[in-house]
Coordinates of C-alpha atoms in Angstrom, one line a residue:
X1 CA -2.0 -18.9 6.1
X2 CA 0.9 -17.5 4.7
X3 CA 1.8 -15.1 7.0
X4 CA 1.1 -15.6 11.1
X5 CA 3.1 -13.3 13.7
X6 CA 1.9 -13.3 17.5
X7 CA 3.5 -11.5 20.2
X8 CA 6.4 -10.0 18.3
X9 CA 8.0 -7.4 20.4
X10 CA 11.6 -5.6 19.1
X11 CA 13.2 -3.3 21.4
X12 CA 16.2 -0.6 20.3
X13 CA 17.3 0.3 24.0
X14 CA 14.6 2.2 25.4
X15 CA 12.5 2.1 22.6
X16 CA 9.9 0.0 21.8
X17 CA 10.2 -0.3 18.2
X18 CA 7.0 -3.4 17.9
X19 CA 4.3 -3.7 21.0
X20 CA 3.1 -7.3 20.9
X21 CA 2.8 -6.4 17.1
X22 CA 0.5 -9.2 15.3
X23 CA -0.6 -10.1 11.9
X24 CA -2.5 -12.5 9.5
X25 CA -2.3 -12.7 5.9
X26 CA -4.0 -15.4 3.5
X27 CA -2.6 -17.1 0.4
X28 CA -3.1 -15.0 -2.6
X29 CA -3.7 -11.5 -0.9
X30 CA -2.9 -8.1 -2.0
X31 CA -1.7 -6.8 2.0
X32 CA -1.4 -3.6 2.9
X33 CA 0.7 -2.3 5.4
X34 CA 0.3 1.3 6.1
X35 CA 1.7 3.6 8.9
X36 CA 3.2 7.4 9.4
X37 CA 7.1 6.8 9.5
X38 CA 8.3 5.3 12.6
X39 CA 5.6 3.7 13.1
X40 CA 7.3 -0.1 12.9
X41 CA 6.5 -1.1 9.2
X42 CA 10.3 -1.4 8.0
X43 CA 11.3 -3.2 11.9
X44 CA 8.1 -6.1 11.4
X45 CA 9.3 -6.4 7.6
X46 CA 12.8 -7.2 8.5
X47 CA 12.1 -9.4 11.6
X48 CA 9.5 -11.2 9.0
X49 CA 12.8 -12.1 7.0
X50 CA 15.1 -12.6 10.1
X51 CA 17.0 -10.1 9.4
X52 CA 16.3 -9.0 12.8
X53 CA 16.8 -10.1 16.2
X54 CA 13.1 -9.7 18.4
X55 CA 12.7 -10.1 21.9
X56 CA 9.6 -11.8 22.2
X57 CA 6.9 -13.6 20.1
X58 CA 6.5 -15.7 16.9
X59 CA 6.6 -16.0 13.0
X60 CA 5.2 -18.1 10.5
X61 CA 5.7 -18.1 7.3
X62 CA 3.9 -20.7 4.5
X63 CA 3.2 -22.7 8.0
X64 CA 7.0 -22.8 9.2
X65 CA 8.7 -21.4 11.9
X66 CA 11.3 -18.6 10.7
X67 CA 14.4 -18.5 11.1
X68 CA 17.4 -17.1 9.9
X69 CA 18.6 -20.4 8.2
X70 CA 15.3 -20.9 6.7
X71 CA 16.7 -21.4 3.3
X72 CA 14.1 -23.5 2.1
X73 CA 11.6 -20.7 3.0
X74 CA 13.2 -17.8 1.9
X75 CA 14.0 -19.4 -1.5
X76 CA 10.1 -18.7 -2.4
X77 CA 10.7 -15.2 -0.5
X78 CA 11.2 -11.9 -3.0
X79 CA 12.2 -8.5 -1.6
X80 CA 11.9 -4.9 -3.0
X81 CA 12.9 -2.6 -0.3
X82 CA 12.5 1.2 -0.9
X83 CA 16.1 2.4 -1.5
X84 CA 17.4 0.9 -4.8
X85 CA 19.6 -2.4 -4.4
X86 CA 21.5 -3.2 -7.7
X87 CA 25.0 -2.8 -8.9
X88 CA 26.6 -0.1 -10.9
X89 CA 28.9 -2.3 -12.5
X90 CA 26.4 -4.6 -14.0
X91 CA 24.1 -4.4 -17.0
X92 CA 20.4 -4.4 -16.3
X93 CA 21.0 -8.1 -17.9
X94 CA 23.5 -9.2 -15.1
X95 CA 21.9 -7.4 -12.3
X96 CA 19.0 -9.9 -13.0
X97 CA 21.2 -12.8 -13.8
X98 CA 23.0 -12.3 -10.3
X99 CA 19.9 -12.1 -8.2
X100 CA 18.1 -14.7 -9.8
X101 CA 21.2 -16.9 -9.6
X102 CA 20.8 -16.7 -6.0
X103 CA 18.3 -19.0 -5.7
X104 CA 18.3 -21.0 -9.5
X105 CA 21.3 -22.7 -9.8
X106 CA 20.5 -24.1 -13.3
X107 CA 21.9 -22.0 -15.8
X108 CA 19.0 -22.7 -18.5
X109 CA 16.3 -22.0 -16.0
X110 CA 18.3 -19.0 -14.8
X111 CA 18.7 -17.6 -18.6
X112 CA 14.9 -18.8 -19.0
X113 CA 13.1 -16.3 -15.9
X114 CA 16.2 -13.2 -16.4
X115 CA 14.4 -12.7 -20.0
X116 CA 10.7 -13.2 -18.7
X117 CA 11.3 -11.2 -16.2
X118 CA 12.8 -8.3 -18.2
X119 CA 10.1 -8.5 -20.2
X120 CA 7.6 -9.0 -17.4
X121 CA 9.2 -5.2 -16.3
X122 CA 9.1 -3.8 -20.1
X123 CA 13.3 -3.7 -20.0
X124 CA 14.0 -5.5 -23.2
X125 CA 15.2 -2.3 -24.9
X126 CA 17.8 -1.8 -22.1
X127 CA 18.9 -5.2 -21.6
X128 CA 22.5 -3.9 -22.0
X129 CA 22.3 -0.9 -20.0
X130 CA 24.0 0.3 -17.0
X131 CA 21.7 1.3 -13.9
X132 CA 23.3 5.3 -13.8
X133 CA 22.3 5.1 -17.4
X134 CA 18.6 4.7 -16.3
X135 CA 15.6 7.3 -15.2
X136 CA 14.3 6.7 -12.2
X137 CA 11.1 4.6 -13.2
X138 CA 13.4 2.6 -15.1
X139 CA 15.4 1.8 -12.1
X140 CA 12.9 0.9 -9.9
X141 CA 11.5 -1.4 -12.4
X142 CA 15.2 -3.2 -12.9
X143 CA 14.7 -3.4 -8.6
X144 CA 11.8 -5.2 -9.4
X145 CA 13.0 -7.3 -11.7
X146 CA 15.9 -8.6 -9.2
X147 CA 13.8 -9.2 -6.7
X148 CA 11.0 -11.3 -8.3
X149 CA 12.9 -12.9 -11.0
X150 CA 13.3 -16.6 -9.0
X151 CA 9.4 -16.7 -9.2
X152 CA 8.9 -16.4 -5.5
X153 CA 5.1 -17.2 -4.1
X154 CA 5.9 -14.8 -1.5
X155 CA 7.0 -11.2 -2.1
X156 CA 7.6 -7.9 0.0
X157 CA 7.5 -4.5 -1.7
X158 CA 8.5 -1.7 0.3
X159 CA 7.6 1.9 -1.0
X160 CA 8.1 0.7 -5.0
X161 CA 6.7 3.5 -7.0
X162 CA 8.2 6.5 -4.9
X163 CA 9.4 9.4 -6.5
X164 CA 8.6 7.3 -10.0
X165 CA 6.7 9.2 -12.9
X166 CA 3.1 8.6 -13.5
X167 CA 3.5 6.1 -16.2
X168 CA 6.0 4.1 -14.7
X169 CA 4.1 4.2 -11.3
X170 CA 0.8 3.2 -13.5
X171 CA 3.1 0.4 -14.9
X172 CA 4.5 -0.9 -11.6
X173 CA 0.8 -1.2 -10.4
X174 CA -0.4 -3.4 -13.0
X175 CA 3.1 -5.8 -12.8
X176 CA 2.1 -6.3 -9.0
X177 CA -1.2 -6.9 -10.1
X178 CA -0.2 -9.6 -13.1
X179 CA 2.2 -10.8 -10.1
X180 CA -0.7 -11.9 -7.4
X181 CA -3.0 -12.9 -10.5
X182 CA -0.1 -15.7 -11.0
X183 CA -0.4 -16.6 -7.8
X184 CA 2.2 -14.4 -5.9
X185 CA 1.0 -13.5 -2.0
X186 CA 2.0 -10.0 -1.9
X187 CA 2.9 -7.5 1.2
X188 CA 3.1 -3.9 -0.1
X189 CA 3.7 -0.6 1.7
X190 CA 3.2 2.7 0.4
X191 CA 2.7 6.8 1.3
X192 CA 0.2 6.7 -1.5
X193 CA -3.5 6.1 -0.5
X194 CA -4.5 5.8 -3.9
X195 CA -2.2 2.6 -5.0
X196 CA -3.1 0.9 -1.1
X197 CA -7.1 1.7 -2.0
X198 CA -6.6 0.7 -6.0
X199 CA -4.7 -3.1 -5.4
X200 CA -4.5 -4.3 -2.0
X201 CA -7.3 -6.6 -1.0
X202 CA -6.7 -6.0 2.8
X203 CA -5.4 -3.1 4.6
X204 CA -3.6 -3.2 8.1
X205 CA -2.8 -0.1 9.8
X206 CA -0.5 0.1 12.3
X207 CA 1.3 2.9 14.8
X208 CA 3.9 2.3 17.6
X209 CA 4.8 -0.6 16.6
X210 CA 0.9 -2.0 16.8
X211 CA -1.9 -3.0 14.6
X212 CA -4.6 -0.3 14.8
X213 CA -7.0 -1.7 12.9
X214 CA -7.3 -4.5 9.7
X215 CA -9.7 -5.7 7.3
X216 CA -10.9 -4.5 3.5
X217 CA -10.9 -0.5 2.7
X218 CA -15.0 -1.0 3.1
X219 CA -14.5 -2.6 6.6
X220 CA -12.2 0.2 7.3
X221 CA -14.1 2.9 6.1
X222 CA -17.1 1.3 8.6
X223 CA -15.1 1.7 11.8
X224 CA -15.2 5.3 11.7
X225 CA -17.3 8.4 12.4
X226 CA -16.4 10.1 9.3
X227 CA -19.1 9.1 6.4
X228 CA -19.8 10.9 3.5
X229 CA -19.2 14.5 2.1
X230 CA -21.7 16.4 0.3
X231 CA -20.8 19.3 -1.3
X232 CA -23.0 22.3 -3.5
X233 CA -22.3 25.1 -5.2
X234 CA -24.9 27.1 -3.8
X235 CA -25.9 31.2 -5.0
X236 CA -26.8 32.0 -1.0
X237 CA -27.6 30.6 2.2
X238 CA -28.9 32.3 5.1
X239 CA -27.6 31.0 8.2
X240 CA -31.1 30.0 8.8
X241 CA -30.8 27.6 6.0
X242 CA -27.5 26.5 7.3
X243 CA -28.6 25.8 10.8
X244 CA -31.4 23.9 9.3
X245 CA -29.4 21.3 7.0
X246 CA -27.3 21.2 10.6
X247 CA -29.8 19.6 12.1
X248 CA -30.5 17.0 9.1
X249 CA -30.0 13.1 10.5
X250 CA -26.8 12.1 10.1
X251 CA -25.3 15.6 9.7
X252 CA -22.1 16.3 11.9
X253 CA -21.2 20.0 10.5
X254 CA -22.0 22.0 7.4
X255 CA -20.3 25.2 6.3
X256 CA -20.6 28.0 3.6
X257 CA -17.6 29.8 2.5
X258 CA -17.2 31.1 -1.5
X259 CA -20.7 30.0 -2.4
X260 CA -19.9 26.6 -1.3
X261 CA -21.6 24.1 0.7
X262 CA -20.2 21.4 2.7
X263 CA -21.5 19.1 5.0
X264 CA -20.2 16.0 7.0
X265 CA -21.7 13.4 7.7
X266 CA -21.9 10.3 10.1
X267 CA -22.9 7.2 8.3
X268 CA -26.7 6.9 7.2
X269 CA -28.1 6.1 4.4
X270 CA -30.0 8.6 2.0
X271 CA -28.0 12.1 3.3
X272 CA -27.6 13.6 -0.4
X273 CA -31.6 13.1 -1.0
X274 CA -32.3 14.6 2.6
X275 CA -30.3 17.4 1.3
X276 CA -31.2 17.9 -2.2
X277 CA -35.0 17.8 -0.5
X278 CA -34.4 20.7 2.1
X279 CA -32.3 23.0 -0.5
X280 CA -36.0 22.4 -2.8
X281 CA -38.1 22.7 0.3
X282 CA -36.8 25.9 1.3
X283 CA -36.3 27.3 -2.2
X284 CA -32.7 27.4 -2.3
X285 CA -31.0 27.4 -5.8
X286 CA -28.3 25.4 -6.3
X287 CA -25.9 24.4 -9.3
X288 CA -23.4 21.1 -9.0
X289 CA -24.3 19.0 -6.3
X290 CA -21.4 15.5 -5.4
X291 CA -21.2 13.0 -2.9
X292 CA -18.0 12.0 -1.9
X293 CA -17.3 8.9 0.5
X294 CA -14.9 8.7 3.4
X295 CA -11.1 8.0 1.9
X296 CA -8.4 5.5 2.8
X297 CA -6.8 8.5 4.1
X298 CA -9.7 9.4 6.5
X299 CA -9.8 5.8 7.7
X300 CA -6.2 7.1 8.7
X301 CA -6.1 10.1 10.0
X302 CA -9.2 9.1 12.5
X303 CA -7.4 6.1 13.6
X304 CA -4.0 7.2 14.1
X305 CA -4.3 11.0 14.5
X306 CA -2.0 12.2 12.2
X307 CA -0.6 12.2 8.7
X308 CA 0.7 9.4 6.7
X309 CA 3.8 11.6 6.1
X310 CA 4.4 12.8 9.4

């Protein structure tokens, strides 16, 4: 177990920022921590490090009790928080230089993981380069670079690829990727359902300051009512056609709007043949027929009621 916290509860005044908060993560996952803002992602992150003061519970991390002079835990610790953390006066060399000489005090080592991890973040063609000299997607990726260059088993990324262009996002995605192939144990939070669904082994969702719900994007996807979505493109349906794929097995609601049918349903096995054989039965013509299955952002909205962006 990498990561164990029990109990933790972290109060601002008279709000109650984590509720008896708890979570589990194995060596060599992929975690996902999703939740609308406010919710308590950025609070457990920092009381994870102990950059926080809690009120109550406790954290493990790699099997040890955390603490805020935990040096010999956080050395294998690497953070990328959302908000850029670099300086201005620095090369994209330096910057690396600096942060890995945090935790490598020997200089050939040091000079040894700044290049791989330049490379590692496709920067060698702006080794020399000041940050404000950098797009965006560059930037983040010289964030990355700082906080991973030490080589840490361990590593928390917080929002990455936000506001990043496609190609740089698409690039980030594969580095954390290569990272947890090399063995890195990887925490990652994001407002992008796509990235959480494409890399993260297991997803925990949490929402005033508790865990709603945890497990793999299947085992998510099985804890709620919403199941597949089965749409044609239909010529025309008499709402005695409608009423009758409404009462189909399975089927929750099915509407027709633009020569468009959609139907929800709960679960079951077999819905797009029951359908395809009523539209034949009752001679209904009928052009593109898909099947789509519940999203990670389904999953989220059920559980926690409301948008990721809310």
């Amino acid at each position: 177990m990498i990561i164990k916290v029990q109990n933790l509860v972290k109060r601002y005044g008279d709000l109650l920022a984590l509720d008896h908060f708890g979570l589990e993560i194995e060596q060599g996952e992929i975690f996902g921590l999703l939740g609308p803002n406010g919710s308590g992602k950025t609070t457990a992150i920092n009381c994870m490090l102990s950059l926080l003061k809690y009120d109550k519970g406790t954290i493990e991390i790699f099997g040890k009790p955390m603490s805020p002079d935990a040096y010999d835990i956080k050395r294998n610790i690497g953070v990328v928080m959302q908000n850029v953390a670099v300086f201005n006066e620095l090369t994209v060399y330096e910057n690396i230089q600096y942060f890995c000489g945090l935790y490598i005090p020997d200089k050939d080592k040091r000079d040894r993981y700044t290049d791989e991890a330049i490379e590692f973040v496709g920067l060698q063609d702006f080794r020399k380069f000041m940050p404000k000299k950098l797009s965006g997607g560059l930037l983040r990726r010289l964030n990355i670079a700082c906080g991973i260059a030490h080589k840490p088993n361990l590593i928390f990324l917080d929002e990455p690829t936000v506001a990043v262009d496609p190609q740089s996002r698409n690039n980030i995605l594969e580095g954390i990727q290569r990272l947890n192939r090399e063995g890195a144990t990887i925490v990652y939070t994001s407002h992008y359902m796509e990235e959480v669904e494409q890399i993260c082994s297991r997803i925990a969702i949490i929402d005033k300051g508790k865990t709603l719900a945890t497990g793999t994007k299947d085992e998510l996807k099985a804890m709620i009512k919403t199941g597949e979505t089965l749409s044609a493109e239909l010529y025309a349906l008499s709402e005695e056609d409608l009423e009758a794929i409404r009462s189909l097995p399975h089927v929750t609601d099915a509407t027709f709007i633009n020569n468009r049918l959609t139907v929800l349903c709960s679960g079951g096995k077999h819905n797009l043949i029951r359908l395809l054989d009523t539209l034949k039965s009752r001679d209904i013509s009928f052009g593109r027929v898909f099947s789509e299955p519940p999203t990670l952002n389904d999953v989220f909205l059920e559980i926690t009621g409301k948008e990721l962006r809310d």
